[in-house]
mmCIF file of N, CA and C in Angstrom:
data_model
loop_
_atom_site.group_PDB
_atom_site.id
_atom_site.type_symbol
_atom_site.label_atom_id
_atom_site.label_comp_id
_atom_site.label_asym_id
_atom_site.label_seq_id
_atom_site.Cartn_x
_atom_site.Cartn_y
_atom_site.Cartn_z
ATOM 1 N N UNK Q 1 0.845 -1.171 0.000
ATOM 2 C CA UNK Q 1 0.000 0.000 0.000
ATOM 3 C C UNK Q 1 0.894 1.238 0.000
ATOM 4 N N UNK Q 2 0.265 2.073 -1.015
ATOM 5 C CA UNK Q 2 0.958 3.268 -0.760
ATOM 6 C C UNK Q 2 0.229 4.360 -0.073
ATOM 7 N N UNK Q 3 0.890 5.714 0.272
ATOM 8 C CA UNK Q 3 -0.295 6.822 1.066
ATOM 9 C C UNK Q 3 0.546 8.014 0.185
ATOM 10 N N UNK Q 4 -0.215 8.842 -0.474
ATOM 11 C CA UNK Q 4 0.318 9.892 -0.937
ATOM 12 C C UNK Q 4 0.829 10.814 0.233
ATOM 13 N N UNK Q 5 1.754 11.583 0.043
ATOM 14 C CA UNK Q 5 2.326 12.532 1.220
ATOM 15 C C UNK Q 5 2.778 13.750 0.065
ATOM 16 N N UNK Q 6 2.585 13.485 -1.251
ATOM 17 C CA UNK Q 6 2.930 14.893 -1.895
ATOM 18 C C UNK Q 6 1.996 16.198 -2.104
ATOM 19 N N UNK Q 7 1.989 17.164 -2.395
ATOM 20 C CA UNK Q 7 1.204 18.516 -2.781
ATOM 21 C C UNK Q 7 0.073 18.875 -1.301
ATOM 22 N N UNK Q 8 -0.668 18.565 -1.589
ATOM 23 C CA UNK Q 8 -2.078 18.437 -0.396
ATOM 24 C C UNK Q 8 -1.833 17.530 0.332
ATOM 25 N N UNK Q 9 -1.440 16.434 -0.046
ATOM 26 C CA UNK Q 9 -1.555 15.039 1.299
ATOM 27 C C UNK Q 9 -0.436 15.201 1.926
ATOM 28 N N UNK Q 10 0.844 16.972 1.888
ATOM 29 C CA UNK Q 10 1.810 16.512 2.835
ATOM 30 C C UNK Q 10 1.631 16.326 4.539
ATOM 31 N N UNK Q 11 0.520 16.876 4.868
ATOM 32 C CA UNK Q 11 0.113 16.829 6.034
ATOM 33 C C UNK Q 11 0.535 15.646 6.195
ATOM 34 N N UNK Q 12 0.261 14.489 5.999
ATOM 35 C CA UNK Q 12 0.243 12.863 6.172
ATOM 36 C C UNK Q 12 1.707 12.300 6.499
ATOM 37 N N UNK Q 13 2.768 13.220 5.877
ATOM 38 C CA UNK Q 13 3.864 12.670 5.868
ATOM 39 C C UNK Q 13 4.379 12.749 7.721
ATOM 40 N N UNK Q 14 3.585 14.213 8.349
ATOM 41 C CA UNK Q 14 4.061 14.783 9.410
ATOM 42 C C UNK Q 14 3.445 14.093 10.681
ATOM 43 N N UNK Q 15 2.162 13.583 10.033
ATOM 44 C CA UNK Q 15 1.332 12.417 11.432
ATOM 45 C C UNK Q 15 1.802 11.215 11.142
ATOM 46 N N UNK Q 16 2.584 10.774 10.092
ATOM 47 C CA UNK Q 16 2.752 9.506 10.109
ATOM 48 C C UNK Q 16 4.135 9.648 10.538
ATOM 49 N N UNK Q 17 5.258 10.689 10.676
ATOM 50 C CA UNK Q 17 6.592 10.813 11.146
ATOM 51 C C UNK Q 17 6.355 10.911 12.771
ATOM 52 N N UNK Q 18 5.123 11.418 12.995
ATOM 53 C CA UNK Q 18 4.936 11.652 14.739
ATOM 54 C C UNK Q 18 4.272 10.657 15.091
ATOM 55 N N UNK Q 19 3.872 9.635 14.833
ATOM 56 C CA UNK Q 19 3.088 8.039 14.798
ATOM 57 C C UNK Q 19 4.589 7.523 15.025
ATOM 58 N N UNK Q 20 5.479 7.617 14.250
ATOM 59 C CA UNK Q 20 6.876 7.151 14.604
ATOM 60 C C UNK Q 20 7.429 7.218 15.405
ATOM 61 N N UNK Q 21 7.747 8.361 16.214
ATOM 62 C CA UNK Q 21 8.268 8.491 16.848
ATOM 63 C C UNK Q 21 7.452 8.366 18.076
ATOM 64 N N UNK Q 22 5.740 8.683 18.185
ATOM 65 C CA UNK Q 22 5.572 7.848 19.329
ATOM 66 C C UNK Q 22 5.477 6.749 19.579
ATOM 67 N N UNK Q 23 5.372 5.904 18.691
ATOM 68 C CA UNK Q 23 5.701 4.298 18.994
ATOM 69 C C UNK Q 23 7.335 3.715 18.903
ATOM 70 N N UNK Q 24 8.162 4.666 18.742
ATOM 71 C CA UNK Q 24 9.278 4.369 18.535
ATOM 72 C C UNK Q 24 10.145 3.663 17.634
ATOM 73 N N UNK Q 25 9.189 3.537 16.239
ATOM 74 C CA UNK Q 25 9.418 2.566 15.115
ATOM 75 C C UNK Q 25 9.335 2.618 14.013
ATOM 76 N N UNK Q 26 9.681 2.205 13.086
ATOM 77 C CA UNK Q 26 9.794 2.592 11.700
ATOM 78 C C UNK Q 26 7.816 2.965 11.144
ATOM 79 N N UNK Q 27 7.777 3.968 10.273
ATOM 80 C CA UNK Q 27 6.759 4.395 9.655
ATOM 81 C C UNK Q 27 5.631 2.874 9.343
ATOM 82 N N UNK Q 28 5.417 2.082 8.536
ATOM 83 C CA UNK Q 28 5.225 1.194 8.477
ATOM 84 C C UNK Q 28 4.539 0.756 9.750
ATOM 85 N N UNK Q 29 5.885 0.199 10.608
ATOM 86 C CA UNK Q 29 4.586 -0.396 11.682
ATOM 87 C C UNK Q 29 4.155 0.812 12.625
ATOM 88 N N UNK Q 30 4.350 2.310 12.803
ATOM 89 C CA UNK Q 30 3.582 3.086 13.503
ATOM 90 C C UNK Q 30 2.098 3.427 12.836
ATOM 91 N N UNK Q 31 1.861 2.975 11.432
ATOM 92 C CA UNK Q 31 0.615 3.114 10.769
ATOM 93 C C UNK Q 31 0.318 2.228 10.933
ATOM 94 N N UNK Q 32 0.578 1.319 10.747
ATOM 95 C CA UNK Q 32 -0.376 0.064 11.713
ATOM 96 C C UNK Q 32 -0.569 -0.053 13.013
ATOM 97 N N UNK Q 33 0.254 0.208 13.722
ATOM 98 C CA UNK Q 33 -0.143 -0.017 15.479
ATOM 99 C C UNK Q 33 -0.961 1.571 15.572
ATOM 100 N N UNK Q 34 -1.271 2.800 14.783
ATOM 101 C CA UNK Q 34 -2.114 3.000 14.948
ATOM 102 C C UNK Q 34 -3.525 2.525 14.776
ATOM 103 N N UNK Q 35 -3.437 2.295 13.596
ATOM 104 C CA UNK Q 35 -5.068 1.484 13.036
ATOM 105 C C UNK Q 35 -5.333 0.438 14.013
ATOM 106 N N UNK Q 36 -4.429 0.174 14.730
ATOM 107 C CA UNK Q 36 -4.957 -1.226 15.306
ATOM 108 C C UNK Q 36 -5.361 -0.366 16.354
ATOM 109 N N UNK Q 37 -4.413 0.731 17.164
ATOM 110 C CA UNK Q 37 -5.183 1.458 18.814
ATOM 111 C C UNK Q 37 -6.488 2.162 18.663
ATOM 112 N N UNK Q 38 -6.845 2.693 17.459
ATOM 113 C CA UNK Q 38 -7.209 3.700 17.192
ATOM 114 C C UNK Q 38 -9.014 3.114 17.675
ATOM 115 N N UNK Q 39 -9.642 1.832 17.292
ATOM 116 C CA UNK Q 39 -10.649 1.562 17.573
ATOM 117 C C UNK Q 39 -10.444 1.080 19.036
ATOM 118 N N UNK Q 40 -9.983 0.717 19.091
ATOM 119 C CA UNK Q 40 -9.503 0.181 21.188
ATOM 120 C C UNK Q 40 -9.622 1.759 21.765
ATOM 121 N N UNK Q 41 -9.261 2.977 21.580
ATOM 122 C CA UNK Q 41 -9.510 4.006 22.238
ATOM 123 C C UNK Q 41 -10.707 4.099 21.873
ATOM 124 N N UNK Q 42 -11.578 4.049 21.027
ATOM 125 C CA UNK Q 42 -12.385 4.867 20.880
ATOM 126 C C UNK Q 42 -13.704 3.912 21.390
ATOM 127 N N UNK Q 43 -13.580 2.556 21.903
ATOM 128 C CA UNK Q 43 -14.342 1.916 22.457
ATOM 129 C C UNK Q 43 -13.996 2.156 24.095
ATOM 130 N N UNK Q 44 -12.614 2.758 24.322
ATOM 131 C CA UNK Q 44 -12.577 2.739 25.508
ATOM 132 C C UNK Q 44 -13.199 4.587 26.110
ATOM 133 N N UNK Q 45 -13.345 5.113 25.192
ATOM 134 C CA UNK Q 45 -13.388 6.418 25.299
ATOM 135 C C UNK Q 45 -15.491 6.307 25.556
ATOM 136 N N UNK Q 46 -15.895 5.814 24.800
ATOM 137 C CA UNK Q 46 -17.366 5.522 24.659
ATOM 138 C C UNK Q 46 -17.555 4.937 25.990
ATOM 139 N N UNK Q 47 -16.898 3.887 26.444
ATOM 140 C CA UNK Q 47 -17.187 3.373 28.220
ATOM 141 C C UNK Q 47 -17.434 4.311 29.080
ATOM 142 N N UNK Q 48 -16.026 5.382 28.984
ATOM 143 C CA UNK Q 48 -16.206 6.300 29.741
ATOM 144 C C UNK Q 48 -17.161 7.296 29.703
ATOM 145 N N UNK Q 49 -17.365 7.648 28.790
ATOM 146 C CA UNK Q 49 -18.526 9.092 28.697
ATOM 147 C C UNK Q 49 -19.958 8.338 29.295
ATOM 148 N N UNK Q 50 -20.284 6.897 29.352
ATOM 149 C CA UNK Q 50 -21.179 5.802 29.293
ATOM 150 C C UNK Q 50 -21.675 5.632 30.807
ATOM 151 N N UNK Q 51 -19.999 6.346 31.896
ATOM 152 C CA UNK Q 51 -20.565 5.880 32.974
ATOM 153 C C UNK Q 51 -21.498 7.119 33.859
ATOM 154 N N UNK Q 52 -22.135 6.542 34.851
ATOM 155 C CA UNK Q 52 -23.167 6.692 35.568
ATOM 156 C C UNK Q 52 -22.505 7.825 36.532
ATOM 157 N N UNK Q 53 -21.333 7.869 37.130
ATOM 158 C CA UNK Q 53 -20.677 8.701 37.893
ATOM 159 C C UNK Q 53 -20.305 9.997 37.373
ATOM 160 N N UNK Q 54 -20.455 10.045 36.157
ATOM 161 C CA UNK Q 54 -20.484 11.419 35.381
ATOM 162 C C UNK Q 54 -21.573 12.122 35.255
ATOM 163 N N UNK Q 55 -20.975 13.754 35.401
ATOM 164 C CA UNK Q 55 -22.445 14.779 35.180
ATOM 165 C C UNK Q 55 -22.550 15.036 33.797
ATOM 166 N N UNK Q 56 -23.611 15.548 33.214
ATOM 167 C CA UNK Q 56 -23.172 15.733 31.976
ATOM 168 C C UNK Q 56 -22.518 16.665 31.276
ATOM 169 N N UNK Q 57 -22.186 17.540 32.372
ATOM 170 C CA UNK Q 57 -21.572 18.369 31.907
ATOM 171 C C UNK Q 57 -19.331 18.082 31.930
ATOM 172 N N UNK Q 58 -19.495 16.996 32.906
ATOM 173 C CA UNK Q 58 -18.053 16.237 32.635
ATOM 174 C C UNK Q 58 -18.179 15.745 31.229
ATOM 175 N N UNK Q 59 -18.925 14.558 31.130
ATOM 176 C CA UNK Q 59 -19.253 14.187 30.009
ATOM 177 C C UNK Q 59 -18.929 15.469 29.006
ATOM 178 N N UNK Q 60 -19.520 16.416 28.444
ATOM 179 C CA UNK Q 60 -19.115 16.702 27.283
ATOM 180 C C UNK Q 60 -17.635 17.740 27.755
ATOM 181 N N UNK Q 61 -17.713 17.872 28.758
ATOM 182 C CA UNK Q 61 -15.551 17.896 28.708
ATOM 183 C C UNK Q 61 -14.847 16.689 28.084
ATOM 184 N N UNK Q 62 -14.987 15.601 28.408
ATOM 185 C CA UNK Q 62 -14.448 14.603 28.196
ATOM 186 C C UNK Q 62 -14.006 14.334 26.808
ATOM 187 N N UNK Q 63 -15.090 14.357 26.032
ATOM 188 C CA UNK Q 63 -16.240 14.571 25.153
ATOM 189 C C UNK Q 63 -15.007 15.372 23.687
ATOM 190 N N UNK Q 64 -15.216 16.608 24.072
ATOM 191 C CA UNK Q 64 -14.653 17.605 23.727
ATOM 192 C C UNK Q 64 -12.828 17.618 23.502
ATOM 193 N N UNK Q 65 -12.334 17.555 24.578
ATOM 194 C CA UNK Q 65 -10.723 17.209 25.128
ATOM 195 C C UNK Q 65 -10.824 16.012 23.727
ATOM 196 N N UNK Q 66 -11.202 14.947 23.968
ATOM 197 C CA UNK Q 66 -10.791 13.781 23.204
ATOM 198 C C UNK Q 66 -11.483 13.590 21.614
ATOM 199 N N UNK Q 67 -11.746 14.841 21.662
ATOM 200 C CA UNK Q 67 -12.177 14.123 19.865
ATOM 201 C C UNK Q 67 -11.288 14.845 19.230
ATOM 202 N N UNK Q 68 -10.554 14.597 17.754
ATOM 203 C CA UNK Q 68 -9.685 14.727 16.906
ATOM 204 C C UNK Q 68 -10.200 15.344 15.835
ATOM 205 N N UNK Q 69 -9.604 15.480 14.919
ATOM 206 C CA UNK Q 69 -9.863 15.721 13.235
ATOM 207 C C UNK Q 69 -10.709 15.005 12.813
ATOM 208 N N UNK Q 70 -10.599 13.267 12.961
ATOM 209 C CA UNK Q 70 -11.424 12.474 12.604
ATOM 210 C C UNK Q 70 -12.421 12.137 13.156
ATOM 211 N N UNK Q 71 -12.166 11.824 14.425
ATOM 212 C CA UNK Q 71 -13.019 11.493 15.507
ATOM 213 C C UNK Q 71 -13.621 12.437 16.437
ATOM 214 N N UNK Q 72 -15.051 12.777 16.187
ATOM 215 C CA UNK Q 72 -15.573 13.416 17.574
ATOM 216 C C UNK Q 72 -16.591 12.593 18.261
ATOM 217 N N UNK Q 73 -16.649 13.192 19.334
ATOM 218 C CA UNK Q 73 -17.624 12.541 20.519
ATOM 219 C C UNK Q 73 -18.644 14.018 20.574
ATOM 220 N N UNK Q 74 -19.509 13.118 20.316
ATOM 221 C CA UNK Q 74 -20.587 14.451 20.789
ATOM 222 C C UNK Q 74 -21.781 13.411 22.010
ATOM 223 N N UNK Q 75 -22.071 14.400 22.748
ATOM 224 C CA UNK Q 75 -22.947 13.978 24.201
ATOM 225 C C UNK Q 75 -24.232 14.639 23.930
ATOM 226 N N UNK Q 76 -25.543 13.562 24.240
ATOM 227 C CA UNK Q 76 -26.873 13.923 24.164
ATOM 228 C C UNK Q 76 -27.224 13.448 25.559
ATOM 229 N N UNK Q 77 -28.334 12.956 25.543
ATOM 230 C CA UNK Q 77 -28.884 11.731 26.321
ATOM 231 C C UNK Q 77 -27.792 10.438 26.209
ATOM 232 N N UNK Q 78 -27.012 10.116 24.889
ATOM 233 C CA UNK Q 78 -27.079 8.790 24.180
ATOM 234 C C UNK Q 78 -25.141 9.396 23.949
ATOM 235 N N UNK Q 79 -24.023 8.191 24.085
ATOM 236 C CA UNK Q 79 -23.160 8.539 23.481
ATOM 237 C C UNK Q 79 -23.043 8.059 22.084
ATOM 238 N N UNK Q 80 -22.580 9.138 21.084
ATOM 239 C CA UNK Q 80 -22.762 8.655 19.606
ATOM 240 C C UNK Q 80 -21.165 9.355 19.268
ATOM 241 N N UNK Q 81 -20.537 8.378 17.700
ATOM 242 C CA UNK Q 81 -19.187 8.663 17.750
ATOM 243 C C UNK Q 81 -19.131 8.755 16.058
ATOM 244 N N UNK Q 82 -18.722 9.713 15.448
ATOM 245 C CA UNK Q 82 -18.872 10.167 14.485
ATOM 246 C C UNK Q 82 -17.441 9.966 13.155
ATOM 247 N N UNK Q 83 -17.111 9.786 12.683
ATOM 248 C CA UNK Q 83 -16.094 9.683 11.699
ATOM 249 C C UNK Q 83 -15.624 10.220 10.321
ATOM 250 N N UNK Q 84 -14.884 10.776 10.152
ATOM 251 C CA UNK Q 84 -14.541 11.363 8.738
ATOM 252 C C UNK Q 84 -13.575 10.885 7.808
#
C-alpha cells in the first residue's frame, strides 16, 4: 500500500513521522499499530462518557478534550461517535 504525502496530502507525511516516533518505530509499523489502537480508544473512550458517575456536563468535557480531526464525541442523552 501506498499513502500519498505529496502537494495536499503533505500533512500525512508529518502524522505519520509523529506516529513514529511515538511508537518508537519505523513508519510502516507506527501506521499500523495505529489502526490497530485507534478503535480500542475509541471503544474505551465511549465506556467512559457511558458511565453513571459522570455529570453531563463532565461528560461533554471529556467529550470535547478527546475528539480529533477524525473522531468526535458528541454527548446527548445517548453517546454517539462520528467519523470522517
Amino acid at each position: 500500500m501506498r499513502i500519498r504525502t505529496d502537494g495536499d496530502y503533505a500533512y500525512r507525511r508529518d502524522a505519520i513521522e509523529r506516529a513514529a516516533d511515538f511508537y518508537d518505530c519505523n513508519r510502516t509499523k507506527a501506521v499500523v499499530s495505529a489502526c490497530d489502537d485507534v478503535p480500542h480508544f475509541v471503544r474505551a473512550i465511549q465506556q467512559v462518557l457511558e458511565r453513571d458517575d459522570l455529570t453531563l456536563e463532565q461528560r461533554r468535557e471529556i467529550a470535547e478534550t478527546l475528539s480529533t480531526r477524525a473522531v468526535s464525541f458528541e454527548i446527548s442523552t445517548e453517546v454517539s461517535t462520528r467519523t470522517e
